[in-house]
Amino acid sequence: MMLDIVLDKLNGHAKDGKVCRIYISVGDTINADDNICDIESKKGSSTFKSNFSGVIKSIEISEGDTISLGAVIAKIEGEAVGVKEDNKKEDNTSSNKGASSFNYFAGLMKPKKEEISCDIAIVGGGPGGYVAAIEGAMLGANVVLIEKENLGGTCLNRGCIPTKTLVRSAEIYDSLCRADEFGLIAENVSVNMKKIIQRKNNIVEELRNGIQFILEKRNVRIIKGEGKLVKEDSLFVKENNTEITINAKNIILATGSKAMKLPILGADLENVITSNEALDLDKLPKKLIIIGGGIIGMEFAFMYSKLGVDVYVVEYFDSILATLDKDICDEITAIAKDNNIKLYTGCKVEEILKGEDNQSIVVFSKEDTKKYLSADKVLMAVGRAPSIDTAELEKFNIELTANKRAISVNDKMQTSLNNIYAIGDATNIIQLAHVASHQGVVAARNIMGKECSMNYDVVPSAIFTHPEIAVVGVSEKDAEKKGIEIEIGKFPFAANGKAMTYGEKEGFVKIIKDKATGVVIGGAIIGPHATDLIAELALAVKNKLTAEQITETIHAHPTTAEAIHEGALALEGGSLHFVN
Ligand code: NAD
């Protein structure tokens, strides 16, 4: 059947846009969801995708055209399904059982071949890969970026941004539930999870389009497909029906990480999910067990509990967020308990069983006692593993780390092969988006002859519990391990005017100074705006400022940043607005 591929969607409420790039050619066999063309409208750039499978018979637009919603883009022979129906009998008896119409056509059509050359080819379009691409292009490189799924990687599609949109909805719901405290009346407030998820999807899509827009403006060629190393300086990708060989002077591997599941009985039960699925749960569970009280586990624990879910966290270590200093752990533990989050620490999860009532039963041990908890959903948040093909890497003599789980790199982000670099979670050095981006910049600069190296001493970390937590530099634990003599200045948000007006007076600022030099070497904040406030301490630590220099800096009133000023004052003679 001949079908029209019609432009039915543009960014935002745009009505027309300019065709920037056409991915298809007459004779191409395409599948539903394959790229058709990029369109730039006033609302940004977006990739228009096919709704059909079949063979392109004609293309009705050209690059540079301005087209409106409703325009016919191409005509497609979409008899694919019919053809498959005709062949159903044969298909069902052959090993092709269930093969898609795409495969049928692909069998008939010869793929097109393309060979290109570039200065930098990057595999993976997450915050490591796409930032490396922009930096490389800005330094004058001819850059190709290969991504098999969506631009933005884990951070944008399954991590930082989607979780923060859900966290924001949960916070607003929580504030509405506390309306009376602020002299407001909010009645019949309830949660519409479908809308929350839709809002999250809209934000993710808008940001994704933004990345694509910037990459295109910087003339980065984006190829959609899975990049495979074929030689030390060559990659192969299949994009739609085109087989592309990319000869690259330099390659950056930025393939990211994936959520891990415990290798235990019941890990694959239907109701056992990871953060990936949790981000699309459009129906709230009544009761949720979270395995792992690390960063992901505790962010979800606060978010779900604010939305009214009965949350249980089972954690192997004796504390949640066990890598943090004890005072922060104690504070967040107390707040979690106040929020009715049930914490089971020092407990090892052993298996998950399916109950008769379709509930999942988590079996765990505390010392020698077996314990059981049941819930309608179980969220596993037990870490993320680098997403790499170790066999392929070893075939090319690309060295792995000692535990063989990640790609080994030097401080220039170079692997054991001079022209191949690796960045982000694939290197498993610190699994944070902003570290991946910085590594991407370092890799691109070194490739372009601007020598620089990665330094991990001052990496701020932000945790979106409620209240938020943020840390940077040396912790008390680190100082003890390294034998550094320190002094600590603390200031509670309970004594900060702005925090009081917010009704968010839990938590404190802690500043750590090297006793010998007076230099601020680390800090931690738990409280309102902690994840934004940490930037001041990061700047101080990175630039070796003394606590005295912070005290000499006027901080605006009334702001939560005054708590940092007061924390520094605590180190230099005493806070003005707090007495112990
Ligand atoms: P994590 O390592 O922070 O926490 C996993 C937790 O699971 C640990 O505390 C561990 O003790 C526990 N665990 C493991 N096996 C267990 C068992 N059998 N029984 C009970 N508990 C068990 O990992 P994560 O929270 O999954 O996060 C993964 C990575 O993603 C981290 O490196 C994190 O830094 C990063 N991340 C960062 C942010 C952020 O910066 N805001 C947000 C999300 C994720």
mmCIF file of C-alpha atoms in Angstrom, residues 50-285:
data_model
loop_
_atom_site.group_PDB
_atom_site.id
_atom_site.type_symbol
_atom_site.label_atom_id
_atom_site.label_comp_id
_atom_site.label_asym_id
_atom_site.label_seq_id
_atom_site.Cartn_x
_atom_site.Cartn_y
_atom_site.Cartn_z
ATOM 1 C CA SER A 50 8.839 7.459 10.522
ATOM 2 C CA ASN A 51 5.603 5.861 11.667
ATOM 3 C CA PHE A 52 5.806 3.182 8.967
ATOM 4 C CA SER A 53 8.027 0.386 7.772
ATOM 5 C CA GLY A 54 8.578 -0.051 4.064
ATOM 6 C CA VAL A 55 10.394 1.210 0.968
ATOM 7 C CA ILE A 56 10.696 4.919 0.187
ATOM 8 C CA LYS A 57 9.204 5.568 -3.258
ATOM 9 C CA SER A 58 9.546 9.340 -3.502
ATOM 10 C CA ILE A 59 10.766 12.270 -1.444
ATOM 11 C CA GLU A 60 8.650 15.397 -1.640
ATOM 12 C CA ILE A 61 10.950 17.837 0.181
ATOM 13 C CA SER A 62 14.511 19.107 -0.220
ATOM 14 C CA GLU A 63 17.084 20.326 2.296
ATOM 15 C CA GLY A 64 16.579 24.049 2.872
ATOM 16 C CA ASP A 65 12.797 23.927 2.195
ATOM 17 C CA THR A 66 10.460 25.477 4.734
ATOM 18 C CA ILE A 67 7.589 23.091 5.335
ATOM 19 C CA SER A 68 4.425 23.322 7.420
ATOM 20 C CA LEU A 69 2.583 20.856 9.614
ATOM 21 C CA GLY A 70 0.559 18.529 7.379
ATOM 22 C CA ALA A 71 3.117 18.593 4.526
ATOM 23 C CA VAL A 72 3.806 15.307 2.764
ATOM 24 C CA ILE A 73 7.468 14.492 3.276
ATOM 25 C CA ALA A 74 7.738 11.229 1.365
ATOM 26 C CA LYS A 75 5.735 8.392 -0.121
ATOM 27 C CA ILE A 76 6.382 4.921 1.171
ATOM 28 C CA GLU A 77 5.405 1.512 -0.171
ATOM 29 C CA GLY A 78 4.065 0.206 3.083
ATOM 30 C CA GLU A 79 2.828 -3.157 2.017
ATOM 31 C CA ALA A 80 5.308 -4.620 4.410
ATOM 32 C CA VAL A 81 2.671 -5.983 6.760
ATOM 33 C CA GLY A 82 0.597 -7.387 3.906
ATOM 34 C CA VAL A 83 3.623 -9.116 2.442
ATOM 35 C CA LYS A 84 4.421 -10.618 5.799
ATOM 36 C CA GLU A 85 0.825 -11.830 6.133
ATOM 37 C CA ASP A 86 1.100 -13.538 2.721
ATOM 38 C CA ASN A 87 4.240 -15.248 3.898
ATOM 39 C CA LYS A 88 2.944 -16.024 7.356
ATOM 40 C CA LYS A 89 2.655 -19.741 6.766
ATOM 41 C CA GLU A 90 6.206 -19.977 5.573
ATOM 42 C CA ASP A 91 7.445 -17.685 8.347
ATOM 43 C CA ASN A 92 5.779 -19.741 11.067
ATOM 44 C CA THR A 93 7.463 -22.888 9.985
ATOM 45 C CA SER A 94 10.851 -21.399 9.379
ATOM 46 C CA SER A 95 13.459 -20.062 11.705
ATOM 47 C CA ASN A 96 12.251 -16.592 10.648
ATOM 48 C CA LYS A 97 9.219 -16.989 12.896
ATOM 49 C CA GLY A 98 8.218 -13.555 14.116
ATOM 50 C CA ALA A 99 10.637 -11.783 11.775
ATOM 51 C CA SER A 100 9.512 -8.231 11.099
ATOM 52 C CA SER A 101 8.486 -6.810 7.748
ATOM 53 C CA PHE A 102 11.662 -4.757 7.965
ATOM 54 C CA ASN A 103 13.718 -7.911 7.831
ATOM 55 C CA TYR A 104 11.728 -9.132 4.851
ATOM 56 C CA PHE A 105 12.536 -5.990 2.888
ATOM 57 C CA ALA A 106 16.056 -5.849 4.193
ATOM 58 C CA GLY A 107 16.533 -9.274 2.678
ATOM 59 C CA LEU A 108 15.495 -7.934 -0.702
ATOM 60 C CA MET A 109 17.215 -4.572 -0.606
ATOM 61 C CA LYS A 110 20.964 -4.217 -0.682
ATOM 62 C CA PRO A 111 22.135 -1.842 2.045
ATOM 63 C CA LYS A 112 23.743 1.347 0.822
ATOM 64 C CA LYS A 113 27.394 1.841 1.687
ATOM 65 C CA GLU A 114 29.096 5.041 2.744
ATOM 66 C CA GLU A 115 32.666 5.728 3.785
ATOM 67 C CA ILE A 116 33.565 8.914 5.614
ATOM 68 C CA SER A 117 36.614 10.368 7.337
ATOM 69 C CA CYS A 118 36.826 12.615 10.363
ATOM 70 C CA ASP A 119 39.207 13.960 12.987
ATOM 71 C CA ILE A 120 37.223 12.629 15.959
ATOM 72 C CA ALA A 121 34.600 9.879 16.060
ATOM 73 C CA ILE A 122 32.784 9.579 19.362
ATOM 74 C CA VAL A 123 30.815 6.501 20.377
ATOM 75 C CA GLY A 124 28.045 7.478 22.795
ATOM 76 C CA GLY A 125 26.066 10.719 22.991
ATOM 77 C CA GLY A 126 25.718 11.117 26.771
ATOM 78 C CA PRO A 127 27.050 14.066 28.796
ATOM 79 C CA GLY A 128 30.585 12.749 28.177
ATOM 80 C CA GLY A 129 30.274 12.113 24.435
ATOM 81 C CA TYR A 130 28.175 15.043 23.323
ATOM 82 C CA VAL A 131 30.220 17.558 25.329
ATOM 83 C CA ALA A 132 33.428 16.109 23.817
ATOM 84 C CA ALA A 133 31.810 16.528 20.389
ATOM 85 C CA ILE A 134 30.948 20.188 20.999
ATOM 86 C CA GLU A 135 34.385 20.954 22.459
ATOM 87 C CA GLY A 136 36.144 19.154 19.586
ATOM 88 C CA ALA A 137 34.068 20.989 16.979
ATOM 89 C CA MET A 138 34.688 24.343 18.690
ATOM 90 C CA LEU A 139 38.411 23.648 18.447
ATOM 91 C CA GLY A 140 38.082 23.099 14.706
ATOM 92 C CA ALA A 141 37.784 19.302 14.451
ATOM 93 C CA ASN A 142 35.578 17.500 11.983
ATOM 94 C CA VAL A 143 33.485 15.437 14.440
ATOM 95 C CA VAL A 144 31.146 12.454 14.064
ATOM 96 C CA LEU A 145 28.971 11.404 17.011
ATOM 97 C CA ILE A 146 27.453 7.917 17.048
ATOM 98 C CA GLU A 147 24.471 7.193 19.326
ATOM 99 C CA LYS A 148 22.307 4.066 19.220
ATOM 100 C CA GLU A 149 19.475 5.424 21.354
ATOM 101 C CA ASN A 150 18.779 9.024 22.340
ATOM 102 C CA LEU A 151 21.151 11.939 22.686
ATOM 103 C CA GLY A 152 21.793 12.812 26.330
ATOM 104 C CA GLY A 153 22.613 9.281 27.537
ATOM 105 C CA THR A 154 21.709 8.070 31.021
ATOM 106 C CA CYS A 155 21.864 11.546 32.562
ATOM 107 C CA LEU A 156 19.193 13.041 30.344
ATOM 108 C CA ASN A 157 17.075 10.015 29.477
ATOM 109 C CA ARG A 158 17.228 7.735 32.514
ATOM 110 C CA GLY A 159 19.096 9.588 35.261
ATOM 111 C CA CYS A 160 19.738 13.096 36.529
ATOM 112 C CA ILE A 161 17.101 15.077 34.640
ATOM 113 C CA PRO A 162 14.133 12.662 34.762
ATOM 114 C CA THR A 163 14.664 11.935 38.468
ATOM 115 C CA LYS A 164 14.892 15.642 39.261
ATOM 116 C CA THR A 165 11.607 16.368 37.451
ATOM 117 C CA LEU A 166 9.915 13.670 39.550
ATOM 118 C CA VAL A 167 11.613 14.980 42.701
ATOM 119 C CA ARG A 168 10.291 18.471 41.886
ATOM 120 C CA SER A 169 6.698 17.186 41.531
ATOM 121 C CA ALA A 170 7.066 15.353 44.851
ATOM 122 C CA GLU A 171 8.376 18.521 46.552
ATOM 123 C CA ILE A 172 5.477 20.632 45.269
ATOM 124 C CA TYR A 173 2.996 17.980 46.396
ATOM 125 C CA ASP A 174 4.673 17.946 49.806
ATOM 126 C CA SER A 175 4.467 21.758 50.031
ATOM 127 C CA LEU A 176 0.776 21.665 49.084
ATOM 128 C CA CYS A 177 0.168 19.085 51.807
ATOM 129 C CA ARG A 178 1.856 21.525 54.232
ATOM 130 C CA ALA A 179 -0.195 24.478 52.925
ATOM 131 C CA ASP A 180 -1.790 25.204 56.296
ATOM 132 C CA GLU A 181 1.652 25.813 57.812
ATOM 133 C CA PHE A 182 2.094 28.676 55.309
ATOM 134 C CA GLY A 183 -1.388 30.095 55.906
ATOM 135 C CA LEU A 184 -2.794 28.650 52.709
ATOM 136 C CA ILE A 185 -5.759 26.458 51.946
ATOM 137 C CA ALA A 186 -5.176 23.653 49.465
ATOM 138 C CA GLU A 187 -7.956 21.109 49.401
ATOM 139 C CA ASN A 188 -8.313 17.832 47.535
ATOM 140 C CA VAL A 189 -4.673 17.820 46.489
ATOM 141 C CA SER A 190 -3.780 14.557 44.810
ATOM 142 C CA VAL A 191 -1.155 12.976 42.585
ATOM 143 C CA ASN A 192 -1.640 12.341 38.849
ATOM 144 C CA MET A 193 1.308 10.089 38.083
ATOM 145 C CA LYS A 194 0.529 9.961 34.346
ATOM 146 C CA LYS A 195 0.861 13.749 34.136
ATOM 147 C CA ILE A 196 4.019 13.736 36.234
ATOM 148 C CA ILE A 197 5.574 11.227 33.828
ATOM 149 C CA GLN A 198 4.333 13.225 30.820
ATOM 150 C CA ARG A 199 5.912 16.404 32.190
ATOM 151 C CA LYS A 200 9.143 14.494 32.719
ATOM 152 C CA ASN A 201 9.037 13.200 29.124
ATOM 153 C CA ASN A 202 8.397 16.705 27.747
ATOM 154 C CA ILE A 203 11.356 18.168 29.624
ATOM 155 C CA VAL A 204 13.635 15.339 28.503
ATOM 156 C CA GLU A 205 12.548 15.774 24.872
ATOM 157 C CA GLU A 206 13.059 19.533 24.936
ATOM 158 C CA LEU A 207 16.570 19.152 26.349
ATOM 159 C CA ARG A 208 17.374 16.396 23.856
ATOM 160 C CA ASN A 209 16.308 18.650 20.996
ATOM 161 C CA GLY A 210 18.473 21.391 22.453
ATOM 162 C CA ILE A 211 21.537 19.131 22.382
ATOM 163 C CA GLN A 212 20.823 18.107 18.804
ATOM 164 C CA PHE A 213 20.374 21.764 17.813
ATOM 165 C CA ILE A 214 23.751 22.741 19.290
ATOM 166 C CA LEU A 215 25.549 19.764 17.737
ATOM 167 C CA GLU A 216 24.122 20.580 14.331
ATOM 168 C CA LYS A 217 25.012 24.252 14.665
ATOM 169 C CA ARG A 218 28.556 23.114 15.420
ATOM 170 C CA ASN A 219 28.480 20.902 12.296
ATOM 171 C CA VAL A 220 28.821 17.661 14.222
ATOM 172 C CA ARG A 221 27.453 14.776 12.163
ATOM 173 C CA ILE A 222 25.170 12.637 14.310
ATOM 174 C CA ILE A 223 24.824 9.021 13.224
ATOM 175 C CA LYS A 224 22.078 6.920 14.746
ATOM 176 C CA GLY A 225 23.226 3.355 15.203
ATOM 177 C CA GLU A 226 25.559 1.118 17.167
ATOM 178 C CA GLY A 227 29.231 1.937 16.636
ATOM 179 C CA LYS A 228 31.603 -1.026 16.403
ATOM 180 C CA LEU A 229 35.358 -0.774 16.352
ATOM 181 C CA VAL A 230 36.679 -2.535 13.235
ATOM 182 C CA LYS A 231 40.232 -1.233 13.265
ATOM 183 C CA GLU A 232 42.255 0.978 15.574
ATOM 184 C CA ASP A 233 41.212 3.936 13.457
ATOM 185 C CA SER A 234 37.951 2.779 11.981
ATOM 186 C CA LEU A 235 34.379 2.224 13.124
ATOM 187 C CA PHE A 236 31.348 0.641 11.513
ATOM 188 C CA VAL A 237 27.742 1.765 12.025
ATOM 189 C CA LYS A 238 24.477 0.771 10.390
ATOM 190 C CA GLU A 239 22.129 3.745 10.231
ATOM 191 C CA ASN A 240 18.734 2.790 8.812
ATOM 192 C CA ASN A 241 19.712 0.929 5.640
ATOM 193 C CA THR A 242 23.126 2.511 5.196
ATOM 194 C CA GLU A 243 26.311 0.794 6.266
ATOM 195 C CA ILE A 244 28.767 3.500 7.237
ATOM 196 C CA THR A 245 32.502 3.050 7.647
ATOM 197 C CA ILE A 246 34.091 5.895 9.582
ATOM 198 C CA ASN A 247 37.828 6.402 9.251
ATOM 199 C CA ALA A 248 38.742 8.447 12.293
ATOM 200 C CA LYS A 249 42.090 9.939 13.250
ATOM 201 C CA ASN A 250 40.928 9.757 16.871
ATOM 202 C CA ILE A 251 38.179 7.852 18.628
ATOM 203 C CA ILE A 252 36.514 8.619 21.959
ATOM 204 C CA LEU A 253 34.646 5.781 23.654
ATOM 205 C CA ALA A 254 31.844 7.205 25.798
ATOM 206 C CA THR A 255 29.465 4.267 26.075
ATOM 207 C CA GLY A 256 28.295 4.907 29.660
ATOM 208 C CA SER A 257 26.906 2.433 32.177
ATOM 209 C CA LYS A 258 23.838 0.360 32.886
ATOM 210 C CA ALA A 259 21.822 -0.356 36.034
ATOM 211 C CA MET A 260 22.942 -3.539 37.785
ATOM 212 C CA LYS A 261 20.748 -6.176 39.392
ATOM 213 C CA LEU A 262 21.896 -8.452 42.186
ATOM 214 C CA PRO A 263 22.630 -11.970 40.927
ATOM 215 C CA ILE A 264 20.042 -13.475 43.260
ATOM 216 C CA LEU A 265 16.962 -15.634 42.870
ATOM 217 C CA GLY A 266 13.937 -13.546 41.926
ATOM 218 C CA ALA A 267 15.899 -10.595 40.530
ATOM 219 C CA ASP A 268 14.059 -10.981 37.223
ATOM 220 C CA LEU A 269 10.553 -11.164 38.662
ATOM 221 C CA GLU A 270 8.073 -8.839 36.950
ATOM 222 C CA ASN A 271 7.709 -6.499 39.926
ATOM 223 C CA VAL A 272 11.425 -6.127 40.479
ATOM 224 C CA ILE A 273 12.560 -2.989 38.682
ATOM 225 C CA THR A 274 15.605 -0.731 38.338
ATOM 226 C CA SER A 275 15.701 3.070 38.145
ATOM 227 C CA ASN A 276 15.029 2.761 34.378
ATOM 228 C CA GLU A 277 11.537 1.380 34.864
ATOM 229 C CA ALA A 278 10.893 3.450 38.014
ATOM 230 C CA LEU A 279 11.104 6.592 35.895
ATOM 231 C CA ASP A 280 8.118 5.473 33.854
ATOM 232 C CA LEU A 281 5.892 4.053 36.618
ATOM 233 C CA ASP A 282 2.625 5.837 35.923
ATOM 234 C CA LYS A 283 0.860 4.112 38.809
ATOM 235 C CA LEU A 284 2.257 4.515 42.296
ATOM 236 C CA PRO A 285 2.818 1.315 44.265
#
